[in-house]
PDB file of C-alpha atoms in Angstrom:
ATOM      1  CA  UNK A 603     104.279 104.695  45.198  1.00  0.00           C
ATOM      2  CA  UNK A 604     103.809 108.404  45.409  1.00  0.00           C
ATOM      3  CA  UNK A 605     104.618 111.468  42.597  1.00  0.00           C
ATOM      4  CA  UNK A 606     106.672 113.235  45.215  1.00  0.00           C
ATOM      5  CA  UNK A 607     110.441 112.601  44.463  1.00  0.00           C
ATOM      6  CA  UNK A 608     112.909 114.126  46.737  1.00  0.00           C
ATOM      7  CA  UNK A 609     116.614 114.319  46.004  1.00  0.00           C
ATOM      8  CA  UNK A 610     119.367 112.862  46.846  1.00  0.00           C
ATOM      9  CA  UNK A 611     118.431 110.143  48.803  1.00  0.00           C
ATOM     10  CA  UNK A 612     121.650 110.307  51.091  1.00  0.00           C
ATOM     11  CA  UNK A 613     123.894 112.969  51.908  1.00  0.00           C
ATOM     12  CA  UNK A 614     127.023 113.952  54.131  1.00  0.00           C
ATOM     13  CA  UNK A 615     128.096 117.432  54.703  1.00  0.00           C
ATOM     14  CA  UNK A 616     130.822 118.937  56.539  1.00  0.00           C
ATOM     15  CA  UNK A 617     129.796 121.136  59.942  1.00  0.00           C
ATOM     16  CA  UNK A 618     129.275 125.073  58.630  1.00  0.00           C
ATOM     17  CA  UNK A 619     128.527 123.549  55.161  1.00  0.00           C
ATOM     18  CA  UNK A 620     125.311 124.594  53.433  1.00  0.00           C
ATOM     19  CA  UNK A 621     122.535 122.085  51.639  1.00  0.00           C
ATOM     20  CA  UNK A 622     119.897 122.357  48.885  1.00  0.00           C
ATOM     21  CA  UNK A 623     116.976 119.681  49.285  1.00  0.00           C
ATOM     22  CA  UNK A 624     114.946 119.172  46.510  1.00  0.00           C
ATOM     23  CA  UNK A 625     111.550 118.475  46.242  1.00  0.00           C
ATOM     24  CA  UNK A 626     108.559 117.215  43.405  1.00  0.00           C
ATOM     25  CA  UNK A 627     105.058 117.712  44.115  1.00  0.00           C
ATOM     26  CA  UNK A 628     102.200 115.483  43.034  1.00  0.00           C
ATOM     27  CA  UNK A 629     100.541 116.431  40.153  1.00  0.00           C
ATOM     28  CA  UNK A 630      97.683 118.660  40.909  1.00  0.00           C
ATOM     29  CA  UNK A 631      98.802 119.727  44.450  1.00  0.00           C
ATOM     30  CA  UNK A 632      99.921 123.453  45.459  1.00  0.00           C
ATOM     31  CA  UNK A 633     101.379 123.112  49.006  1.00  0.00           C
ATOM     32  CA  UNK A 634     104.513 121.311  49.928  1.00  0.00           C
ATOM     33  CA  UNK A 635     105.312 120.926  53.310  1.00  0.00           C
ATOM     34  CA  UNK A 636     109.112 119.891  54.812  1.00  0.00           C
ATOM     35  CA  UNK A 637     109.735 118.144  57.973  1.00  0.00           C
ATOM     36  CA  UNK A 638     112.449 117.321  60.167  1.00  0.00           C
ATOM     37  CA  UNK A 639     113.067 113.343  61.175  1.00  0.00           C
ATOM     38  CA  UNK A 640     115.367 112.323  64.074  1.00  0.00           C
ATOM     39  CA  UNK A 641     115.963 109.010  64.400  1.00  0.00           C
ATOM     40  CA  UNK A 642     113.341 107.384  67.015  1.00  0.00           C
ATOM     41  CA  UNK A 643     110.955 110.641  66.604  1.00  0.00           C
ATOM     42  CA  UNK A 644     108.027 111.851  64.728  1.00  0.00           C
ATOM     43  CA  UNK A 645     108.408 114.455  61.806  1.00  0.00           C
ATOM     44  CA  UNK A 646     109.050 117.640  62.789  1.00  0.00           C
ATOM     45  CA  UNK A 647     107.279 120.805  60.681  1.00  0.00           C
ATOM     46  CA  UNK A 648     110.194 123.297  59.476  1.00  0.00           C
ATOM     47  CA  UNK A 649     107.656 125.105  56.783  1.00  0.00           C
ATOM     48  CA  UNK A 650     104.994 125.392  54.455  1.00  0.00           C
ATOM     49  CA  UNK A 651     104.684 126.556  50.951  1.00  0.00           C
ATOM     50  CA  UNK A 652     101.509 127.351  49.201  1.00  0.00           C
ATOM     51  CA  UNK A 653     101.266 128.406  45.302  1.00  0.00           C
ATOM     52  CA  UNK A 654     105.433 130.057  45.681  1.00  0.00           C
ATOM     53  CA  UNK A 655     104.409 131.577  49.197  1.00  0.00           C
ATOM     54  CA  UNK A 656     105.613 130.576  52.431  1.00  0.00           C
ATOM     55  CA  UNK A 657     102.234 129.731  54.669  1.00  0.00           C
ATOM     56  CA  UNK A 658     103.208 128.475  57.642  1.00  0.00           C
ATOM     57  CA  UNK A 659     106.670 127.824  60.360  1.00  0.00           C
ATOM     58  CA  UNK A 660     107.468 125.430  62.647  1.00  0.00           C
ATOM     59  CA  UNK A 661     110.120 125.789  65.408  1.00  0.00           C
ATOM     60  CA  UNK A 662     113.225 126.202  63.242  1.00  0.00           C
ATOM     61  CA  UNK A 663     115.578 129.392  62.728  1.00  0.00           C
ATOM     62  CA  UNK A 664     116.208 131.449  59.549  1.00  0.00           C
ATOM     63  CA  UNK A 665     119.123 129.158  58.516  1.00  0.00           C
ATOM     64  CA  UNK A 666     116.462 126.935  57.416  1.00  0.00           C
ATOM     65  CA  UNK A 667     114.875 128.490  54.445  1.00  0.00           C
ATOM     66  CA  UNK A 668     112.979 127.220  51.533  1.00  0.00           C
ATOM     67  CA  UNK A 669     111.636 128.168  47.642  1.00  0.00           C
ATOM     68  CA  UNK A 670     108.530 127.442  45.818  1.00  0.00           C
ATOM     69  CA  UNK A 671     109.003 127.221  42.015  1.00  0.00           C
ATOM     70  CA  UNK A 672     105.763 127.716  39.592  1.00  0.00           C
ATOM     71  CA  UNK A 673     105.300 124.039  39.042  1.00  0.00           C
ATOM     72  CA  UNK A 674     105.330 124.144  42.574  1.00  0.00           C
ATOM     73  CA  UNK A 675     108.417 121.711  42.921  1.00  0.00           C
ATOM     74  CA  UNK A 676     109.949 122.955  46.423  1.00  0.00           C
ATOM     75  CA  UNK A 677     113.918 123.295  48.013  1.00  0.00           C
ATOM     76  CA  UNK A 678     114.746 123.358  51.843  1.00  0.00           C
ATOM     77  CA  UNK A 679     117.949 125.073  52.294  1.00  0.00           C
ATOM     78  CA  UNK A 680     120.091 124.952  55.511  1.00  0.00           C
ATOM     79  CA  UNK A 681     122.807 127.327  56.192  1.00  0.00           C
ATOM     80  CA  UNK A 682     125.768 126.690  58.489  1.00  0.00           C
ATOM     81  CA  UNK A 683     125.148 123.671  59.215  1.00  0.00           C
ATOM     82  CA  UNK A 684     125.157 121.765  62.759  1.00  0.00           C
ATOM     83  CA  UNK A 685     125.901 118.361  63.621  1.00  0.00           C
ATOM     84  CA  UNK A 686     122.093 118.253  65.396  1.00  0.00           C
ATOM     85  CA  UNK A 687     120.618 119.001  62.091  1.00  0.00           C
ATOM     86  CA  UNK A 688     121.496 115.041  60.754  1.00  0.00           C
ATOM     87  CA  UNK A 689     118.325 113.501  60.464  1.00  0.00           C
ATOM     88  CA  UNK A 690     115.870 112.113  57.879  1.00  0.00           C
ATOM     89  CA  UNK A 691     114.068 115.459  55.611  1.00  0.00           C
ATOM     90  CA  UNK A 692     110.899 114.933  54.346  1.00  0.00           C
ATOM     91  CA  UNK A 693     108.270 116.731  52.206  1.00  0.00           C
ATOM     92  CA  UNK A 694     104.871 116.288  51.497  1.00  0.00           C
ATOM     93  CA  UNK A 695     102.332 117.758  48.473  1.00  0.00           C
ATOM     94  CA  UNK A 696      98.999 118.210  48.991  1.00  0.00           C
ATOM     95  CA  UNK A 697      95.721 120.015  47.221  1.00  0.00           C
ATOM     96  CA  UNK A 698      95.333 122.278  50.032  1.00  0.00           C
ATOM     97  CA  UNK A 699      97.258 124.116  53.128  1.00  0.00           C
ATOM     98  CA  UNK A 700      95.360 121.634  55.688  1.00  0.00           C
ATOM     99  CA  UNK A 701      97.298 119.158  54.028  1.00  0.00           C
ATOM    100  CA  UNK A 702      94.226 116.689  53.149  1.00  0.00           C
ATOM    101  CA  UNK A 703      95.430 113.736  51.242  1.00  0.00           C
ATOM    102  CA  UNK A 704      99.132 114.528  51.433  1.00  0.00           C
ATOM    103  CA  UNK A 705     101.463 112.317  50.073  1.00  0.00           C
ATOM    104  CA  UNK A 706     105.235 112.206  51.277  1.00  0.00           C
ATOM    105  CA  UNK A 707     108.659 111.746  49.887  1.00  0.00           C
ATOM    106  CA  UNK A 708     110.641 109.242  50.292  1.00  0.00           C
ATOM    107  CA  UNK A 709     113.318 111.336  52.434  1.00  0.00           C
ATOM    108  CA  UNK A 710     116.899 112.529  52.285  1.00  0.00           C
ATOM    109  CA  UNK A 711     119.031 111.305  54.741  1.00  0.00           C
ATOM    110  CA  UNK A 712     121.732 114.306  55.796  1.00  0.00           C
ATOM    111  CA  UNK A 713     124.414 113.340  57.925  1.00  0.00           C
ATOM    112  CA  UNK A 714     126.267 116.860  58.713  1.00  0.00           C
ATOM    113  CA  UNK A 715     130.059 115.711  60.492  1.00  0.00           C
TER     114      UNK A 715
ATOM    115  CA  UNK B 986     102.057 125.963  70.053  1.00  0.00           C
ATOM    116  CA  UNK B 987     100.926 122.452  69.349  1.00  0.00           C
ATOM    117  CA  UNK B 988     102.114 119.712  71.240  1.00  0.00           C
ATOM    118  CA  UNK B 989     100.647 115.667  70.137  1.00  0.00           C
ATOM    119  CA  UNK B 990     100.946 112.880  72.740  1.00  0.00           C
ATOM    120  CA  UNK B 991     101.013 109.680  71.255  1.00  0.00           C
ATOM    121  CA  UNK B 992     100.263 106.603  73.555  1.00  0.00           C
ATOM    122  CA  UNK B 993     102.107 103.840  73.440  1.00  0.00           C
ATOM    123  CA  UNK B 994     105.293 104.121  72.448  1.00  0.00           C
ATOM    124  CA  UNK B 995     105.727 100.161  71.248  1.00  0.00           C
ATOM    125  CA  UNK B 996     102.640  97.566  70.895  1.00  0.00           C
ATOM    126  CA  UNK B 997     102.705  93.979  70.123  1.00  0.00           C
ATOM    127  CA  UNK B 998     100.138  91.897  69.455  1.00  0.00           C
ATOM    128  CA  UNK B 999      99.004  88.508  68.147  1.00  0.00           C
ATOM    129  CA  UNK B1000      97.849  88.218  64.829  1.00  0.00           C
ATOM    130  CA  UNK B1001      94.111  88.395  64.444  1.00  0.00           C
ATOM    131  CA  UNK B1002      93.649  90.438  67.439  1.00  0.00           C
ATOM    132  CA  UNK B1003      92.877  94.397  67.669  1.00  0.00           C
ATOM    133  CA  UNK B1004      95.495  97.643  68.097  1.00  0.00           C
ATOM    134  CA  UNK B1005      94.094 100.971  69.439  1.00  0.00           C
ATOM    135  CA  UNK B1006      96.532 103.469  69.865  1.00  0.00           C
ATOM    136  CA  UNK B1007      95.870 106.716  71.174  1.00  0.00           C
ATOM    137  CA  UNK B1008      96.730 110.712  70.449  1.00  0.00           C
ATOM    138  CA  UNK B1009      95.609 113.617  72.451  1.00  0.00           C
ATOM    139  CA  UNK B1010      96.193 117.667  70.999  1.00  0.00           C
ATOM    140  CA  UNK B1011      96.356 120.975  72.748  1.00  0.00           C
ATOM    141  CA  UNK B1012      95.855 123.272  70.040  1.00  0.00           C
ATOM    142  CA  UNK B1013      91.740 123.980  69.501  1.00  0.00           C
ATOM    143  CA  UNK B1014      92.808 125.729  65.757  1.00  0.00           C
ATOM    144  CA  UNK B1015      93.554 121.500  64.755  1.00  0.00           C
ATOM    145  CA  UNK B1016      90.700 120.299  62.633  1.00  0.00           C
ATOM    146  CA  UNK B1017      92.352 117.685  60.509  1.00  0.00           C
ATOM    147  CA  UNK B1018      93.744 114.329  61.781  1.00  0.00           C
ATOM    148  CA  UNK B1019      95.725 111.868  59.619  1.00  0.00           C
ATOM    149  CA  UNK B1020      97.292 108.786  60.642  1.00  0.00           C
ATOM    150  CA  UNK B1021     100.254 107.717  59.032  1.00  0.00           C
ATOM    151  CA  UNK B1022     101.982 104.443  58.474  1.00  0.00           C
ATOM    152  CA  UNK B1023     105.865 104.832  58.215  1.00  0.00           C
ATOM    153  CA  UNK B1024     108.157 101.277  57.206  1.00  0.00           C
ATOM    154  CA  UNK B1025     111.473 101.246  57.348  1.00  0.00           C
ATOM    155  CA  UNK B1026     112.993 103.330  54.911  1.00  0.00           C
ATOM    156  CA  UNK B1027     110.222 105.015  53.167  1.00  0.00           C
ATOM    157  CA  UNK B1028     108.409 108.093  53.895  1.00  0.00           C
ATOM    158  CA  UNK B1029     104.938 108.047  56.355  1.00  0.00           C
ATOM    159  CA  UNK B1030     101.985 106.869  54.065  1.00  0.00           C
ATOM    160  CA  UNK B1031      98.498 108.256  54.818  1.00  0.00           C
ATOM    161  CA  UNK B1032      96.329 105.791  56.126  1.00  0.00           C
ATOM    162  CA  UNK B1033      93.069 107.035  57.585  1.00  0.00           C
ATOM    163  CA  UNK B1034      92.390 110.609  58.081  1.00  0.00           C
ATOM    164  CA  UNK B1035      89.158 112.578  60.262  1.00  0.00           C
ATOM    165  CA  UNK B1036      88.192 116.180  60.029  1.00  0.00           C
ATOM    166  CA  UNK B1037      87.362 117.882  62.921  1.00  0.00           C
ATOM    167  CA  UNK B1038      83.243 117.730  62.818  1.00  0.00           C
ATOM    168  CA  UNK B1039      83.334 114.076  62.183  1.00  0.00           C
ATOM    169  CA  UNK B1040      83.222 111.548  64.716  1.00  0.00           C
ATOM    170  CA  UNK B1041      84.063 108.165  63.582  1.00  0.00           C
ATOM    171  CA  UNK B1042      85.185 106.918  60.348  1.00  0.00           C
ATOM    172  CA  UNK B1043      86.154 103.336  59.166  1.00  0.00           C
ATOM    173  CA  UNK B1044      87.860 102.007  55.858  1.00  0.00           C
ATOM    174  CA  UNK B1045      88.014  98.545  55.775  1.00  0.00           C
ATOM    175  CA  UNK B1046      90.128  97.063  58.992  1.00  0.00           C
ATOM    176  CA  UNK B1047      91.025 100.721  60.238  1.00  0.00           C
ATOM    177  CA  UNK B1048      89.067 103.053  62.032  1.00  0.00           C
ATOM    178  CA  UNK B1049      89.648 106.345  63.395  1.00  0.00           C
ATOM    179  CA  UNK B1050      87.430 108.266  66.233  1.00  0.00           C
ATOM    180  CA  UNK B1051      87.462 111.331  67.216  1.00  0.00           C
ATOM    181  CA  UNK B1052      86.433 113.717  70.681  1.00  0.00           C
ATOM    182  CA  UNK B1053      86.893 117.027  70.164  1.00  0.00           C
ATOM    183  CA  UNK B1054      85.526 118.375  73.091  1.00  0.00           C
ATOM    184  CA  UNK B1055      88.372 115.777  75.198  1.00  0.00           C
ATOM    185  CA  UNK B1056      90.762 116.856  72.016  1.00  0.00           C
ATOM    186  CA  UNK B1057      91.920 113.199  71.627  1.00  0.00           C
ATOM    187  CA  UNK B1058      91.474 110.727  68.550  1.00  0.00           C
ATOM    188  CA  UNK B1059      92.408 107.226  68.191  1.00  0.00           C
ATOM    189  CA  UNK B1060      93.250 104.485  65.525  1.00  0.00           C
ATOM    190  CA  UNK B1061      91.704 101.241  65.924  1.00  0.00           C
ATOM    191  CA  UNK B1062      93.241  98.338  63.621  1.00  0.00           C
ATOM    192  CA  UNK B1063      90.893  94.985  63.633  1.00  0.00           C
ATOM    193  CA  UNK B1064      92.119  91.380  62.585  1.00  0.00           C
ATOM    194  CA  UNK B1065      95.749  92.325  61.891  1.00  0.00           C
ATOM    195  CA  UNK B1066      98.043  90.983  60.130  1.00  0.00           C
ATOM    196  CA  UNK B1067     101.978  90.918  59.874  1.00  0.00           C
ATOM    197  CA  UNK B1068     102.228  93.338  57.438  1.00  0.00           C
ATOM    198  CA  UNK B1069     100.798  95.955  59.381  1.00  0.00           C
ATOM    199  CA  UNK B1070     103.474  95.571  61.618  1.00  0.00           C
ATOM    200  CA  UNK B1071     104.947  99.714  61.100  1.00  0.00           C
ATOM    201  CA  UNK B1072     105.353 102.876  62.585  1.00  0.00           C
ATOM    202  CA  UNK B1073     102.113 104.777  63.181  1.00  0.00           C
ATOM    203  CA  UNK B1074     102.262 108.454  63.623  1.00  0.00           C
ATOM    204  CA  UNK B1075      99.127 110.400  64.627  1.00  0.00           C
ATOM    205  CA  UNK B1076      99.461 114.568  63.742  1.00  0.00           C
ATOM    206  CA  UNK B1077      97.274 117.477  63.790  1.00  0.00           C
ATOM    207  CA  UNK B1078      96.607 120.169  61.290  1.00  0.00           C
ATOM    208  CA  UNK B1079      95.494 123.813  61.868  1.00  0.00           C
ATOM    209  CA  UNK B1080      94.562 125.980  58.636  1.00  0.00           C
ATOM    210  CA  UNK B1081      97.821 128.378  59.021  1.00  0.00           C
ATOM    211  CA  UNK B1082      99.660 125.494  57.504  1.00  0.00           C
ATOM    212  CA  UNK B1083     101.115 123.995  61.114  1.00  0.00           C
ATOM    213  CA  UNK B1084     101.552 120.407  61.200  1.00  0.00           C
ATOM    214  CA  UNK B1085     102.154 118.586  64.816  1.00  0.00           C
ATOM    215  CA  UNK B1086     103.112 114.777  64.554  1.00  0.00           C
ATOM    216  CA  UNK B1087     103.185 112.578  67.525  1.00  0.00           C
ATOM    217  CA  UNK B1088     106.179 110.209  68.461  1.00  0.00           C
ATOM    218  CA  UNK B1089     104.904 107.436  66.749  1.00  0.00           C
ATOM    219  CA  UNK B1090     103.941 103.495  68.051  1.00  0.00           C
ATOM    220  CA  UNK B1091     105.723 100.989  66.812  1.00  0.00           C
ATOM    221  CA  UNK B1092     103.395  98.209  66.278  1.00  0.00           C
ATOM    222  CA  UNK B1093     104.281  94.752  66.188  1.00  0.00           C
ATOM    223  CA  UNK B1094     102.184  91.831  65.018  1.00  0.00           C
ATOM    224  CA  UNK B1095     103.409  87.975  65.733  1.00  0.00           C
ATOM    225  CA  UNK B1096     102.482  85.483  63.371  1.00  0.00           C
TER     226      UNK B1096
END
């Protein structure tokens, strides 16, 4: 098993609703990265955060932000949420923003109805 | 931007035989490529990765090459085994932090 913890592991929201996803890195890494799962589909890059910085964006709009704290624990927030935004959210620490050696979550799954 | 094709979609094969599966990338800023190993219900789990001036590398019963001038890598799996029956997702990395994963190929192996 991996250091990175992500919580919860399930949740439902309500269509408009907002969400906090939380994040732990592995010990020694400075860049989490969050992802997007559908069902049937690869992982889909929302963001990047690198020592409290965001580094790098994917595809996703500004309703989809994100933190970095000092110990470099990471949250993915979603405003207004859609029922298109259900799906399995992922992180993933790493040492370095080319994301060598990454290690990934387990996943929350958010069901928005 | 990026885009990943991952080829195939679904695989099955007999125990003891081999499993290529294929990726091909757009983006010529990509110069890291993992390959990940996803079960049901857990998160994708690095398996074998390449960096972009490396052409082959092999750990064990995996193997991953690499063209960069045709920008596509593959994984090879020899003598497999049930358990690495999975979801394999290729991706590509770019040093701005962008991350591109492929579809994924659900590989089966029969006993």
């Amino acid at each position: 098993e991996t250091g990175v913890t992500q919580s919860p592991t399930h949740l439902i929201k309500t269509r408009g609703q907002q969400v906090t996803l939380r994040c732990s890195s592995q010990s020694g890494h400075n860049t989490v990265s969050w992802y997007q799962q559908a069902l049937g589909q690869g992982p889909q890059f929302i963001f990047q955060y690198y020592r409290e910085e965001e580094n790098g964006r994917g595809n996703f709009p500004p309703r989809f932000s994100g933190l970095q704290f000092p110990n470099y624990s990471s949250e993915l927030n979603v405003n207004a949420l859609e029922l298109d935004d259900s799906a399995l959210y992922l992180c993933a620490s790493s040492p370095n923003v080319v994301n060598t050696e990454a290690f990934f979550g387990q996943g929350t799954r958010l069901t928005v109805v | 931007g990026e885009n990943v094709e991952q080829h195939p979609s679904t695989l099955s094969v007999q125990e003891g035989d081999s499993a290529v599966i294929k990726c091909t990338y757009s983006d010529s800023a990509s110069n890291y490529f993992p390959w990940y190993k996803q079960e049901l219900g857990k998160g994708p789990q690095l398996i074998i990765d390449i960096r972009s001036n490396v052409g082959e590398k092999k750990d064990q019963r995996i193997a991953v090459t690499l063209n960069k001038t045709a920008k596509h890598f593959s994984l090879h799996i020899t003598e497999t085994q049930p358990e690495d029956s999975a979801v394999y997702f290729c991706a590509g990395h770019t040093n701005a932090g962008k991350s591109t994963f492929g579809d994924g190929t659900t590989l089966t192996v029969k006993p």
